Amino acid sequence: MTNQLPHEKGFHVSWDQLHRDARALAWRLDGNGPADGGWRAVVAITRGGMAPAMIVARELDIRTVDTISIKSYNHQTQSKPQVIKSPDMDLIGDGTGVLVVDDLVDTGRTLEVVRQHMPKAHIATVYAKPQGRPQVDSFITEVSQDTWIFFPWDMALQYVEPYRGTD
Ligand SMILES: O=P(O)(O)OC[C@H]1O[C@H](OP(=O)(O)OP(=O)(O)O)[C@H](O)[C@@H]1O
Ligand SMILES: Nc1nc2[nH]cnc2c(=O)[nH]1
Ligand SMILES: [Mg+2]
């Protein structure tokens, strides 16, 4: 299963922007956990969910953090999501009170796999594309389906030619 649709646009996210957006996500989630106990753990979908999950856990003062590692893409080429590492299921149970955090939802296939593992967890991403929106419970910013999101860990500062060029 592959998705080779071209990504016409690029959305470039700086560390500063990611920090602001992940904080906004945390503030949106604050107080929305189950009435009897609130959020009891954060699960990061590695690797992209790790930085946002750390920021959410810090804002909401959640110290129990686990990971589920799912690989779906090699650069911009999608394949069937593979679970490379599962979380501690004794801790997670059916997912009640668990906040699952990822950087983005695109087609939603990664989150379909997560839902099978933790049906009652709350799934939150910082960014969302329209096709994946039904799979996500909370997100901050939507971008169009033909946009590729570039994260700060995939970029570097580099020289740019002046607009007028030089002799
Ligand atoms: O909604 P989908 O179409 O399934 O795509 C979203 C997933 O793709 C990316 O992960 P990737 O597989 O690139 O692994 P990584 O997080 O280790 O970079 C991204 O971090 C999401 O987890
Ligand atoms: N970095 C990045 N990874 C993705 N995985 C699926 N969609 C995207 C995207 O737009 N950006
Ligand atoms: Mg990922």
mmCIF file of C-alpha atoms and ligand atoms in Angstrom:
data_model
loop_
_atom_site.group_PDB
_atom_site.id
_atom_site.type_symbol
_atom_site.label_atom_id
_atom_site.label_comp_id
_atom_site.label_asym_id
_atom_site.label_seq_id
_atom_site.Cartn_x
_atom_site.Cartn_y
_atom_site.Cartn_z
ATOM 1 C CA MET A 1 0.000 0.000 0.000
ATOM 2 C CA THR A 2 1.597 3.258 -1.086
ATOM 3 C CA ASN A 3 0.526 6.868 -1.404
ATOM 4 C CA GLN A 4 2.570 8.696 -3.989
ATOM 5 C CA LEU A 5 0.406 11.827 -4.385
ATOM 6 C CA PRO A 6 2.636 14.839 -5.011
ATOM 7 C CA HIS A 7 2.978 17.390 -2.233
ATOM 8 C CA GLU A 8 2.630 20.740 -3.999
ATOM 9 C CA LYS A 9 3.274 22.919 -0.970
ATOM 10 C CA GLY A 10 5.694 23.011 1.930
ATOM 11 C CA PHE A 11 4.879 24.115 5.488
ATOM 12 C CA HIS A 12 8.117 24.752 7.361
ATOM 13 C CA VAL A 13 7.896 24.630 11.147
ATOM 14 C CA SER A 14 10.631 26.151 13.347
ATOM 15 C CA TRP A 15 11.459 24.915 16.853
ATOM 16 C CA ASP A 16 9.860 28.054 18.226
ATOM 17 C CA GLN A 17 6.637 27.469 16.290
ATOM 18 C CA LEU A 18 6.525 23.808 17.269
ATOM 19 C CA HIS A 19 6.979 24.754 20.926
ATOM 20 C CA ARG A 20 4.143 27.287 20.743
ATOM 21 C CA ASP A 21 1.805 24.884 18.931
ATOM 22 C CA ALA A 22 2.550 21.933 21.255
ATOM 23 C CA ARG A 23 1.935 24.193 24.250
ATOM 24 C CA ALA A 24 -1.369 25.317 22.740
ATOM 25 C CA LEU A 25 -2.301 21.642 22.340
ATOM 26 C CA ALA A 26 -1.494 20.967 25.992
ATOM 27 C CA TRP A 27 -3.560 23.908 27.165
ATOM 28 C CA ARG A 28 -6.498 22.699 25.040
ATOM 29 C CA LEU A 29 -6.254 19.230 26.636
ATOM 30 C CA ASP A 30 -5.939 20.509 30.195
ATOM 31 C CA GLY A 31 -8.948 19.419 32.268
ATOM 32 C CA ASN A 32 -10.432 17.336 29.419
ATOM 33 C CA GLY A 33 -9.348 13.971 30.838
ATOM 34 C CA PRO A 34 -11.740 11.482 32.463
ATOM 35 C CA ALA A 35 -13.689 13.024 35.391
ATOM 36 C CA ASP A 36 -12.350 10.395 37.826
ATOM 37 C CA GLY A 37 -8.594 11.004 37.700
ATOM 38 C CA GLY A 38 -7.792 13.045 34.590
ATOM 39 C CA TRP A 39 -4.861 12.190 32.322
ATOM 40 C CA ARG A 40 -2.701 9.483 33.892
ATOM 41 C CA ALA A 41 -0.079 8.904 31.172
ATOM 42 C CA VAL A 42 1.282 10.234 27.893
ATOM 43 C CA VAL A 43 2.246 7.897 25.038
ATOM 44 C CA ALA A 44 4.444 9.393 22.313
ATOM 45 C CA ILE A 45 4.234 7.939 18.810
ATOM 46 C CA THR A 46 7.909 7.791 17.949
ATOM 47 C CA ARG A 47 9.768 9.290 16.556
ATOM 48 C CA GLY A 48 7.902 12.425 15.434
ATOM 49 C CA GLY A 49 5.651 12.530 18.504
ATOM 50 C CA MET A 50 8.499 12.595 21.015
ATOM 51 C CA ALA A 51 9.220 16.333 21.144
ATOM 52 C CA PRO A 52 5.520 17.344 21.187
ATOM 53 C CA ALA A 53 4.754 14.644 23.800
ATOM 54 C CA MET A 54 7.536 15.924 26.062
ATOM 55 C CA ILE A 55 6.150 19.465 25.846
ATOM 56 C CA VAL A 56 2.568 18.281 26.530
ATOM 57 C CA ALA A 57 3.723 16.125 29.479
ATOM 58 C CA ARG A 58 5.667 19.052 30.917
ATOM 59 C CA GLU A 59 2.750 21.495 30.614
ATOM 60 C CA LEU A 60 0.258 19.059 32.145
ATOM 61 C CA ASP A 61 2.714 17.789 34.815
ATOM 62 C CA ILE A 62 2.413 14.163 33.692
ATOM 63 C CA ARG A 63 5.481 12.110 34.667
ATOM 64 C CA THR A 64 4.400 8.747 33.257
ATOM 65 C CA VAL A 65 5.498 8.711 29.624
ATOM 66 C CA ASP A 66 5.750 5.692 27.311
ATOM 67 C CA THR A 67 6.252 5.215 23.576
ATOM 68 C CA ILE A 68 4.785 3.293 20.670
ATOM 69 C CA SER A 69 7.098 3.193 17.676
ATOM 70 C CA ILE A 70 5.366 3.103 14.304
ATOM 71 C CA LYS A 71 7.121 3.475 10.972
ATOM 72 C CA SER A 72 4.914 4.439 8.002
ATOM 73 C CA TYR A 73 7.117 6.588 5.775
ATOM 74 C CA ASN A 74 10.539 6.532 4.208
ATOM 75 C CA HIS A 75 11.053 10.195 3.344
ATOM 76 C CA GLN A 76 7.757 11.062 1.540
ATOM 77 C CA THR A 77 6.937 7.496 0.444
ATOM 78 C CA GLN A 78 4.240 5.747 2.463
ATOM 79 C CA SER A 79 3.992 2.034 3.155
ATOM 80 C CA LYS A 80 1.956 -0.152 5.544
ATOM 81 C CA PRO A 81 2.467 1.063 9.137
ATOM 82 C CA GLN A 82 4.735 -1.253 11.097
ATOM 83 C CA VAL A 83 4.685 -1.390 14.907
ATOM 84 C CA ILE A 84 8.337 -1.586 15.869
ATOM 85 C CA LYS A 85 7.843 -1.257 19.649
ATOM 86 C CA SER A 86 4.676 -1.401 21.785
ATOM 87 C CA PRO A 87 4.033 0.442 25.063
ATOM 88 C CA ASP A 88 3.715 -1.323 28.419
ATOM 89 C CA MET A 89 0.157 -2.671 28.063
ATOM 90 C CA ASP A 90 -0.123 -3.352 31.839
ATOM 91 C CA LEU A 91 0.195 0.410 32.263
ATOM 92 C CA ILE A 92 -1.960 1.401 29.287
ATOM 93 C CA GLY A 93 -4.895 -1.024 29.674
ATOM 94 C CA ASP A 94 -7.655 -0.058 27.199
ATOM 95 C CA GLY A 95 -6.231 3.480 27.040
ATOM 96 C CA THR A 96 -8.635 5.214 29.432
ATOM 97 C CA GLY A 97 -6.960 8.396 30.737
ATOM 98 C CA VAL A 98 -4.067 8.009 28.315
ATOM 99 C CA LEU A 99 -3.043 10.839 26.001
ATOM 100 C CA VAL A 100 -1.421 9.660 22.786
ATOM 101 C CA VAL A 101 0.605 12.410 21.089
ATOM 102 C CA ASP A 102 2.000 12.615 17.560
ATOM 103 C CA ASP A 103 3.430 15.438 15.487
ATOM 104 C CA LEU A 104 0.809 15.118 12.725
ATOM 105 C CA VAL A 105 -1.906 13.045 11.152
ATOM 106 C CA ASP A 106 -1.811 12.770 7.359
ATOM 107 C CA THR A 107 -3.799 9.815 5.931
ATOM 108 C CA GLY A 108 -4.694 8.559 9.426
ATOM 109 C CA ARG A 109 -3.250 5.071 8.838
ATOM 110 C CA THR A 110 -0.730 5.358 11.667
ATOM 111 C CA LEU A 111 -3.503 6.339 14.085
ATOM 112 C CA GLU A 112 -5.740 3.467 12.910
ATOM 113 C CA VAL A 113 -3.056 1.119 14.237
ATOM 114 C CA VAL A 114 -2.805 3.071 17.483
ATOM 115 C CA ARG A 115 -6.589 2.865 17.985
ATOM 116 C CA GLN A 116 -6.468 -0.904 17.653
ATOM 117 C CA HIS A 117 -3.925 -1.008 20.499
ATOM 118 C CA MET A 118 -5.591 1.583 22.778
ATOM 119 C CA PRO A 119 -9.278 1.998 21.805
ATOM 120 C CA LYS A 120 -10.147 4.336 24.690
ATOM 121 C CA ALA A 121 -7.093 6.606 24.529
ATOM 122 C CA HIS A 122 -7.390 10.276 23.548
ATOM 123 C CA ILE A 123 -5.327 10.887 20.403
ATOM 124 C CA ALA A 124 -3.858 14.365 19.909
ATOM 125 C CA THR A 125 -1.635 15.726 17.154
ATOM 126 C CA VAL A 126 -0.156 19.171 16.680
ATOM 127 C CA TYR A 127 -0.925 19.305 12.931
ATOM 128 C CA ALA A 128 -3.642 17.589 10.872
ATOM 129 C CA LYS A 129 -4.509 17.077 7.210
ATOM 130 C CA PRO A 130 -8.179 16.644 6.180
ATOM 131 C CA GLN A 131 -7.979 12.918 5.354
ATOM 132 C CA GLY A 132 -6.697 12.081 8.832
ATOM 133 C CA ARG A 133 -8.984 14.344 10.843
ATOM 134 C CA PRO A 134 -11.566 11.645 11.668
ATOM 135 C CA GLN A 135 -8.810 9.651 13.418
ATOM 136 C CA VAL A 136 -7.719 12.451 15.762
ATOM 137 C CA ASP A 137 -9.539 13.710 18.871
ATOM 138 C CA SER A 138 -7.652 17.017 19.275
ATOM 139 C CA PHE A 139 -5.258 19.017 17.100
ATOM 140 C CA ILE A 140 -4.102 22.618 16.707
ATOM 141 C CA THR A 141 -3.430 23.542 13.065
ATOM 142 C CA GLU A 142 -4.824 22.095 9.834
ATOM 143 C CA VAL A 143 -2.921 22.163 6.541
ATOM 144 C CA SER A 144 -4.134 21.018 3.119
ATOM 145 C CA GLN A 145 -3.668 17.423 1.983
ATOM 146 C CA ASP A 146 -1.163 18.420 -0.728
ATOM 147 C CA THR A 147 1.134 20.098 1.819
ATOM 148 C CA TRP A 148 4.255 18.403 3.186
ATOM 149 C CA ILE A 149 5.121 19.542 6.703
ATOM 150 C CA PHE A 150 8.841 19.999 7.358
ATOM 151 C CA PHE A 151 9.856 19.727 11.018
ATOM 152 C CA PRO A 152 12.849 21.464 12.600
ATOM 153 C CA TRP A 153 14.683 18.160 13.097
ATOM 154 C CA ASP A 154 14.636 17.656 9.289
ATOM 155 C CA MET A 155 15.974 21.125 8.423
ATOM 156 C CA ALA A 156 19.090 23.274 8.805
ATOM 157 C CA LEU A 157 19.781 26.995 8.491
ATOM 158 C CA GLN A 158 21.484 27.736 5.198
ATOM 159 C CA TYR A 159 22.609 30.623 2.993
ATOM 160 C CA VAL A 160 20.010 32.118 0.603
ATOM 161 C CA GLU A 161 20.939 34.242 -2.435
ATOM 162 C CA PRO A 162 19.774 37.909 -2.212
ATOM 163 C CA TYR A 163 16.567 38.596 -4.141
ATOM 164 C CA ARG A 164 18.415 40.881 -6.605
ATOM 165 C CA GLY A 165 21.351 38.518 -6.918
ATOM 166 C CA THR A 166 25.015 39.634 -6.919
ATOM 167 C CA ASP A 167 27.548 40.425 -9.695
HETATM 168 O O1 LIG B 1 -1.319 9.754 9.068
HETATM 169 P P1 LIG B 1 -0.251 8.986 8.357
HETATM 170 O O2 LIG B 1 -0.373 9.081 6.864
HETATM 171 O O3 LIG B 1 -0.139 7.578 8.818
HETATM 172 O O4 LIG B 1 1.155 9.708 8.658
HETATM 173 C C1 LIG B 1 1.502 10.294 9.887
HETATM 174 C C2 LIG B 1 2.746 9.675 10.476
HETATM 175 O O5 LIG B 1 3.854 9.768 9.555
HETATM 176 C C3 LIG B 1 4.994 10.283 10.237
HETATM 177 O O6 LIG B 1 5.730 9.264 10.875
HETATM 178 P P2 LIG B 1 6.854 8.395 10.109
HETATM 179 O O7 LIG B 1 6.293 7.091 9.680
HETATM 180 O O8 LIG B 1 7.490 9.242 9.055
HETATM 181 O O9 LIG B 1 7.933 8.041 11.224
HETATM 182 P P3 LIG B 1 8.741 9.004 12.221
HETATM 183 O O10 LIG B 1 7.741 9.583 13.168
HETATM 184 O O11 LIG B 1 9.699 8.097 12.881
HETATM 185 O O12 LIG B 1 9.426 10.064 11.399
HETATM 186 C C4 LIG B 1 4.398 11.203 11.266
HETATM 187 O O13 LIG B 1 5.303 11.406 12.359
HETATM 188 C C5 LIG B 1 3.167 10.446 11.724
HETATM 189 O O14 LIG B 1 3.476 9.540 12.767
HETATM 190 N N1 LIG B 2 7.565 15.331 8.096
HETATM 191 C C1 LIG B 2 6.394 14.843 7.638
HETATM 192 N N2 LIG B 2 6.100 13.550 7.823
HETATM 193 C C2 LIG B 2 4.906 13.121 7.332
HETATM 194 N N3 LIG B 2 4.359 11.884 7.369
HETATM 195 C C3 LIG B 2 3.166 11.959 6.737
HETATM 196 N N4 LIG B 2 2.922 13.203 6.302
HETATM 197 C C4 LIG B 2 3.996 13.950 6.666
HETATM 198 C C5 LIG B 2 4.331 15.333 6.485
HETATM 199 O O1 LIG B 2 3.587 16.150 5.919
HETATM 200 N N5 LIG B 2 5.547 15.718 7.002
HETATM 201 MG MG MG B 3 5.657 9.380 13.113
#
